[in-house]
CSV table of C-alpha atoms and ligand atoms in Angstrom, one decimal:
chain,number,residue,atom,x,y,z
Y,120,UNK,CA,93.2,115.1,105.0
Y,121,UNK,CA,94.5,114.6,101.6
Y,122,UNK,CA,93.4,112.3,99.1
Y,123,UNK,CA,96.9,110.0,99.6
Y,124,UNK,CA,96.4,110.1,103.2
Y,125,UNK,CA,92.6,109.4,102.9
Y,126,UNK,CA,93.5,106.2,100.4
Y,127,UNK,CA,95.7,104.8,103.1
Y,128,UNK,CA,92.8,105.2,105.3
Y,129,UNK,CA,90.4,103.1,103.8
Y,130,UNK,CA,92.7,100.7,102.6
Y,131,UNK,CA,93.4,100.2,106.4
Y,132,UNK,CA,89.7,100.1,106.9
Y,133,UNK,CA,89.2,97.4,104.2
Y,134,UNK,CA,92.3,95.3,105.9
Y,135,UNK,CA,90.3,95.4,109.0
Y,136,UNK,CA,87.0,94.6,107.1
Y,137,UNK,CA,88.4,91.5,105.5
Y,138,UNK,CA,90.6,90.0,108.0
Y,139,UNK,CA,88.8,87.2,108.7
Y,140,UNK,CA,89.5,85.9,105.3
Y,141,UNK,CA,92.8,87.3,104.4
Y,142,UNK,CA,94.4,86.6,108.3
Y,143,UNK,CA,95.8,90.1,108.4
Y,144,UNK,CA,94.1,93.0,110.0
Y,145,UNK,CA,97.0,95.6,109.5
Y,146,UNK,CA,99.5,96.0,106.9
Y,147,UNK,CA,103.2,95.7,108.0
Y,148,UNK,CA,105.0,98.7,108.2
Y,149,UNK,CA,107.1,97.5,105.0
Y,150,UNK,CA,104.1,97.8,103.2
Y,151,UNK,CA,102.4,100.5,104.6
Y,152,UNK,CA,105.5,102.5,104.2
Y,153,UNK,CA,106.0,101.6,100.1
Y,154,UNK,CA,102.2,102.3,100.0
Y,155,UNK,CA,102.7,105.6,101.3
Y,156,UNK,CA,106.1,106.3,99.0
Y,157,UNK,CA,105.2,105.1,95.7
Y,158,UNK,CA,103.6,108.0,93.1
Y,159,UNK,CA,100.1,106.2,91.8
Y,160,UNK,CA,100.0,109.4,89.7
Y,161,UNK,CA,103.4,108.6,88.0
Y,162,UNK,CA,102.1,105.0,86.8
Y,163,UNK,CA,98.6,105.9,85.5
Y,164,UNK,CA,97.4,106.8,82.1
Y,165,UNK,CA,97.6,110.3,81.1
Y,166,UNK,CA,94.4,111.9,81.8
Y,167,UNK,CA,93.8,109.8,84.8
Y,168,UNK,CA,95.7,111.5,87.2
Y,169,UNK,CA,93.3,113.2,88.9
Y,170,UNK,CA,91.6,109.8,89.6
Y,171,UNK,CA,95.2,108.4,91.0
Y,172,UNK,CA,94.6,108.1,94.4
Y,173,UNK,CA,90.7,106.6,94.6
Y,174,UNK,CA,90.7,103.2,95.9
Y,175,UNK,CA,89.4,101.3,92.6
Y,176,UNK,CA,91.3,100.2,89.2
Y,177,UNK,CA,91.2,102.4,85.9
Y,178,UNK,CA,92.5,101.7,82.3
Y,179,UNK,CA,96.0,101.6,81.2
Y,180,UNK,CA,94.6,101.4,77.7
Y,181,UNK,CA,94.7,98.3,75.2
Y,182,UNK,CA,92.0,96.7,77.8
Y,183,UNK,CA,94.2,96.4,81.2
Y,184,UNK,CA,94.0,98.2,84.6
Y,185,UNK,CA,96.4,99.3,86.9
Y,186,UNK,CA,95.0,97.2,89.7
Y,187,UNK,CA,93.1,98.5,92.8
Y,188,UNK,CA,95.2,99.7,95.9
Y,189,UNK,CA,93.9,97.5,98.3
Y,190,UNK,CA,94.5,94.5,96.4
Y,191,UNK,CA,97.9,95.8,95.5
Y,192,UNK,CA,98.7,96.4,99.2
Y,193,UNK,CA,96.7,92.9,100.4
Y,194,UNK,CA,99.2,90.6,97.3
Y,195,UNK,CA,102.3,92.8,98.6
Y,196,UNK,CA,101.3,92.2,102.2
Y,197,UNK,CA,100.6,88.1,101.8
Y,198,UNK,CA,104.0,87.7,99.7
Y,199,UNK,CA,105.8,88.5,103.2
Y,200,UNK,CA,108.3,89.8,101.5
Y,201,UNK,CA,112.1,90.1,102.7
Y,202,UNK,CA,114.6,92.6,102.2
Y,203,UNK,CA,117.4,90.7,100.3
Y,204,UNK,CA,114.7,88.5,98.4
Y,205,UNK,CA,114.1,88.1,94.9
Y,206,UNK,CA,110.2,88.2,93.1
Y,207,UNK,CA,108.5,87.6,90.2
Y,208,UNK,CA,105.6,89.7,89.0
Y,209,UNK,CA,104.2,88.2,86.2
Y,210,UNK,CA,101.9,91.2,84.4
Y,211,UNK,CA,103.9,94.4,85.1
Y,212,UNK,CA,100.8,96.5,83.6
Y,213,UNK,CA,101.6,100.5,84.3
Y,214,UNK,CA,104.3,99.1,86.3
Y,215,UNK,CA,102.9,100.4,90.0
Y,216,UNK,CA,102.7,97.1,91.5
Y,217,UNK,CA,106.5,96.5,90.3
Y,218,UNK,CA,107.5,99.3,92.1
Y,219,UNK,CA,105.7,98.4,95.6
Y,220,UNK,CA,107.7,95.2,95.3
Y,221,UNK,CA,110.9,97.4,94.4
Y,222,UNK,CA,110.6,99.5,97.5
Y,223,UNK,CA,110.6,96.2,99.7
Y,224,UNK,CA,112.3,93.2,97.5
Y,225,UNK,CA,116.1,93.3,96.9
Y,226,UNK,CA,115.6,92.3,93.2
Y,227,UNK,CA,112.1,92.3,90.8
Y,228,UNK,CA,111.6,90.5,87.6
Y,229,UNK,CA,108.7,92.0,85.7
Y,230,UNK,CA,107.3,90.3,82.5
Y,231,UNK,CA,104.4,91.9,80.2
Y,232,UNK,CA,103.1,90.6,77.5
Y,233,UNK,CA,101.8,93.7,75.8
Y,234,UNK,CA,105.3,95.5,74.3
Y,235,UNK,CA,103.6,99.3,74.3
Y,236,UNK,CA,102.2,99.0,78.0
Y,237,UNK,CA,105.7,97.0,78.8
Y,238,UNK,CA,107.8,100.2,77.5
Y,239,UNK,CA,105.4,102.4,79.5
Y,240,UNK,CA,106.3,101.0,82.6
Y,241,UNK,CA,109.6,100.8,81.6
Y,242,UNK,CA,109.7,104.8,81.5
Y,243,UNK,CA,107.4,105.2,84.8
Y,244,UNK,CA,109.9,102.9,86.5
Y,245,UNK,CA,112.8,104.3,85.4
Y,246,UNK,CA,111.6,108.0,85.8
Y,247,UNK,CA,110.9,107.1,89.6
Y,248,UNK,CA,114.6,105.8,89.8
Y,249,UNK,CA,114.1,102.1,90.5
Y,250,UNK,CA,117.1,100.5,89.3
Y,251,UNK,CA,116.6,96.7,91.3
Y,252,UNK,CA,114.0,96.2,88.4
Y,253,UNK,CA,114.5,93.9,85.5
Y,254,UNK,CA,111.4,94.3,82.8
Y,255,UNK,CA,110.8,91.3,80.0
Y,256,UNK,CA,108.5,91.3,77.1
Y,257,UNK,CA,106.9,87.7,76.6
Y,258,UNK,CA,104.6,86.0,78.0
Y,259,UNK,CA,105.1,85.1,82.2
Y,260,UNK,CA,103.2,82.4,82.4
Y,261,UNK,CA,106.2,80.5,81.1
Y,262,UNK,CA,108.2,82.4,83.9
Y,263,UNK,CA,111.5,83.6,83.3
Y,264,UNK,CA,113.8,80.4,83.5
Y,265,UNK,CA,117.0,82.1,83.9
Y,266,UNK,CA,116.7,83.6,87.0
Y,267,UNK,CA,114.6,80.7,88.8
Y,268,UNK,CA,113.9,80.0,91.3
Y,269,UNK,CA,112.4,83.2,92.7
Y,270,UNK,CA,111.4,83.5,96.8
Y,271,UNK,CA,107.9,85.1,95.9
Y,272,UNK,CA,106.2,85.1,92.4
Y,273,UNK,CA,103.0,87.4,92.2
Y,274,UNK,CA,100.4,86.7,89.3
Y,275,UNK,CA,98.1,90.2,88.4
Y,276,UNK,CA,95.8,88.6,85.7
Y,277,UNK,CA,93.2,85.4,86.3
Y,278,UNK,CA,94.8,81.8,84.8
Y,279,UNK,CA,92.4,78.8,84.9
Y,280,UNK,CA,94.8,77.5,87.3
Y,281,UNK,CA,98.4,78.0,88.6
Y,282,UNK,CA,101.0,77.5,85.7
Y,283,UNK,CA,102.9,74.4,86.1
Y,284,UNK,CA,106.2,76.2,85.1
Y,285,UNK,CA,105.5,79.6,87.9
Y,286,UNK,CA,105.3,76.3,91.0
Y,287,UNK,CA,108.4,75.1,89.3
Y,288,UNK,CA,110.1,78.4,89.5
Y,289,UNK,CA,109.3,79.3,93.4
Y,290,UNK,CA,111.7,77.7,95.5
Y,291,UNK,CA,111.0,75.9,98.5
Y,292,UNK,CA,109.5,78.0,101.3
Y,293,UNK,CA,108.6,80.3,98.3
Y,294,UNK,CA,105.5,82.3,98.2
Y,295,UNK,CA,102.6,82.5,95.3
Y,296,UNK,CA,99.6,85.0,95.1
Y,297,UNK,CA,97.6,84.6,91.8
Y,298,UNK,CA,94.2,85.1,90.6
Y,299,UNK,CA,93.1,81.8,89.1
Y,300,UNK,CA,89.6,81.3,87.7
Y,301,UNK,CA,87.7,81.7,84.3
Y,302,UNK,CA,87.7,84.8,82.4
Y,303,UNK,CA,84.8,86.1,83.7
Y,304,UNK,CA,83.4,84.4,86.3
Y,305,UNK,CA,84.0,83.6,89.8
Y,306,UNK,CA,87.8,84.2,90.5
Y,307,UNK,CA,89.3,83.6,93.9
Y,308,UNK,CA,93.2,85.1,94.7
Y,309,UNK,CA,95.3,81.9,96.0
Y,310,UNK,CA,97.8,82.0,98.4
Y,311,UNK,CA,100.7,79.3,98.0
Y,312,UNK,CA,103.2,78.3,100.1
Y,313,UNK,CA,105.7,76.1,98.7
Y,314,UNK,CA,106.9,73.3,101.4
Y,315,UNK,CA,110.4,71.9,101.8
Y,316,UNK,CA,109.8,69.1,100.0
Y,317,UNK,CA,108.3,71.1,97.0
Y,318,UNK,CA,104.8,71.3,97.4
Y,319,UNK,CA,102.3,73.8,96.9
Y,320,UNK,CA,99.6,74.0,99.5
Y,321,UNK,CA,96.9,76.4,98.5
Y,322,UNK,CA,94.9,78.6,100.5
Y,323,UNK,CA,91.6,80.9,99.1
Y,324,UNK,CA,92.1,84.6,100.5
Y,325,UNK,CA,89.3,86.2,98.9
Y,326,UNK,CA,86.8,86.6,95.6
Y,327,UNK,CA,88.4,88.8,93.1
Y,328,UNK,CA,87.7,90.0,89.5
Y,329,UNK,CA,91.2,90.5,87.5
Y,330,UNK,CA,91.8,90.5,83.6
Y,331,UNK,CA,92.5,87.0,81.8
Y,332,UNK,CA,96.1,85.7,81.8
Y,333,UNK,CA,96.9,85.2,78.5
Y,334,UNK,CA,99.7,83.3,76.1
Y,335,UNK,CA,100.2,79.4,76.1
Y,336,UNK,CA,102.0,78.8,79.9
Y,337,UNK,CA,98.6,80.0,81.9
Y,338,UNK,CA,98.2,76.4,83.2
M,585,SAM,N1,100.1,95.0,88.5
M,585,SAM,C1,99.6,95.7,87.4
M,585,SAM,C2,99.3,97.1,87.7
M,585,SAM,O1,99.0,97.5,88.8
M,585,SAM,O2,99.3,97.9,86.7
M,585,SAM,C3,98.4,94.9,86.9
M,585,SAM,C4,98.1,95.1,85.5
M,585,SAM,S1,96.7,94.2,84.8
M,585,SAM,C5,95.6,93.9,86.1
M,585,SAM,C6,97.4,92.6,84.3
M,585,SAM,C7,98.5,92.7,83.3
M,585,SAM,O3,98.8,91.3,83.0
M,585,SAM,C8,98.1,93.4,82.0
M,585,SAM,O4,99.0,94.4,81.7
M,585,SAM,C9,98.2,92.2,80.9
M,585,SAM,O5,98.6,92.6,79.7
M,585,SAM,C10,99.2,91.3,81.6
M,585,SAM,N2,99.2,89.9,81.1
M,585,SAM,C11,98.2,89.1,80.8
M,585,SAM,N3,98.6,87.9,80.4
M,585,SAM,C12,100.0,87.9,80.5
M,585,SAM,C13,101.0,87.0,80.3
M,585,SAM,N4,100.7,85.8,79.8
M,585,SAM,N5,102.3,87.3,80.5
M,585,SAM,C14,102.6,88.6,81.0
M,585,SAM,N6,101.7,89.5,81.2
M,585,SAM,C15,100.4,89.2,81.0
């Protein structure tokens, strides 16, 4: 077996392992097919290829990750994502995640707050030939206003809690997955579910350890 095929494995292992908490004990075929499409090796660091397709996060430089592939797979999977939908990513990082959701979501807005990692991306993506991407420097814990509201916003760095103006920006029967927690302590990933009458109900899907959200909006 090869090291792709053998990452799918386990991550399929680990959805079985932790479905009493997450709800889901297989990935959708959506999912497990971007999974199986999208290059890891094309969004890591150089130098870190070789290390592209183990099941755990490594540096991007200026102290971020490119997250692990089962929590990349378990957000994508809880977003239920739709094929002519519109999402949010809110930390593009090396821009991997961002193209999971591209393989699925009609349209992806991707804002990073660090300019050198958010041309990086901006290469990877655009070498892989995603063109339903729009990338933004600044920082997303504001959101990005002009396109709002969004049917799925996904948060990949820890905010003390949920920003005011991301709930604001997910429309009603929208979905939320974000990491909210102190900077280093106990962190749990939320799922939301917007209601038609505009109200987040919040459920814990599992304890996680992500990088701080940073920048003024992170609630
Ligand atoms: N999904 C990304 C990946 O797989 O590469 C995850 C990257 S890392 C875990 C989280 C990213 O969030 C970092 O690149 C970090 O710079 C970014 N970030 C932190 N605070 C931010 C903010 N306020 N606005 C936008 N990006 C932010």
């Amino acid at each position: 077996m090869d090291e792709r095929a053998a990452l799918l494995d386990e991550i399929a292992h680990e959805m079985r392992e932790t479905a009493r908490w997450t709800g889901r004990t297989t990935l959708s075929p959506r999912v497990a097919d971007a999974l199986a499409k999208v290059k890891r090796e094309a969004f890591v660091a150089p130098g870190t290829e070789p290390a592209a397709y183990e099941n755990r996060p490594l540096p991007i430089g200026h102290g971020q990750t490119i997250s692990q592939p089962f929590v990349v797979a378990l957000m994508t999977e809880l977003l239920d994502l739709q094929p002519a939908e519109r999402v949010l990513e809110v930390g593009t990082g090396s821009g991997y995640q961002t193209a999971m959701l591209a393989e699925i979501a009609d349209r992806v807005y991707s804002i990073e707050v660090i300019p050198e990692l958010a041309e990086r991306a901006a290469v990877a993506l655009s070498s892989q030939g995603y063109a339903n991407v729009e990338l933004r420097t600044g920082d997303g814990g504001l959101g990005w206003p002009e396109q709002a509201p969004f049917d799925a916003i996904i948060v990949t760095a820890a905010a003390p809690d949920v920003p005011r103006a991301l709930l604001d920006q997910l429309r009603p029967g929208g979905r939320m997955m974000i990491p909210v927690g102190p900077r280093h302590g106990d962190q749990e990933l939320l799922l939301i579910s917007k209601n038609a009458v505009g109200i987040g109900v919040r459920r814990s899907v599992l304890p996680v350890a992500f990088v701080p959200l940073t920048g003024g909006g992170r609630g």
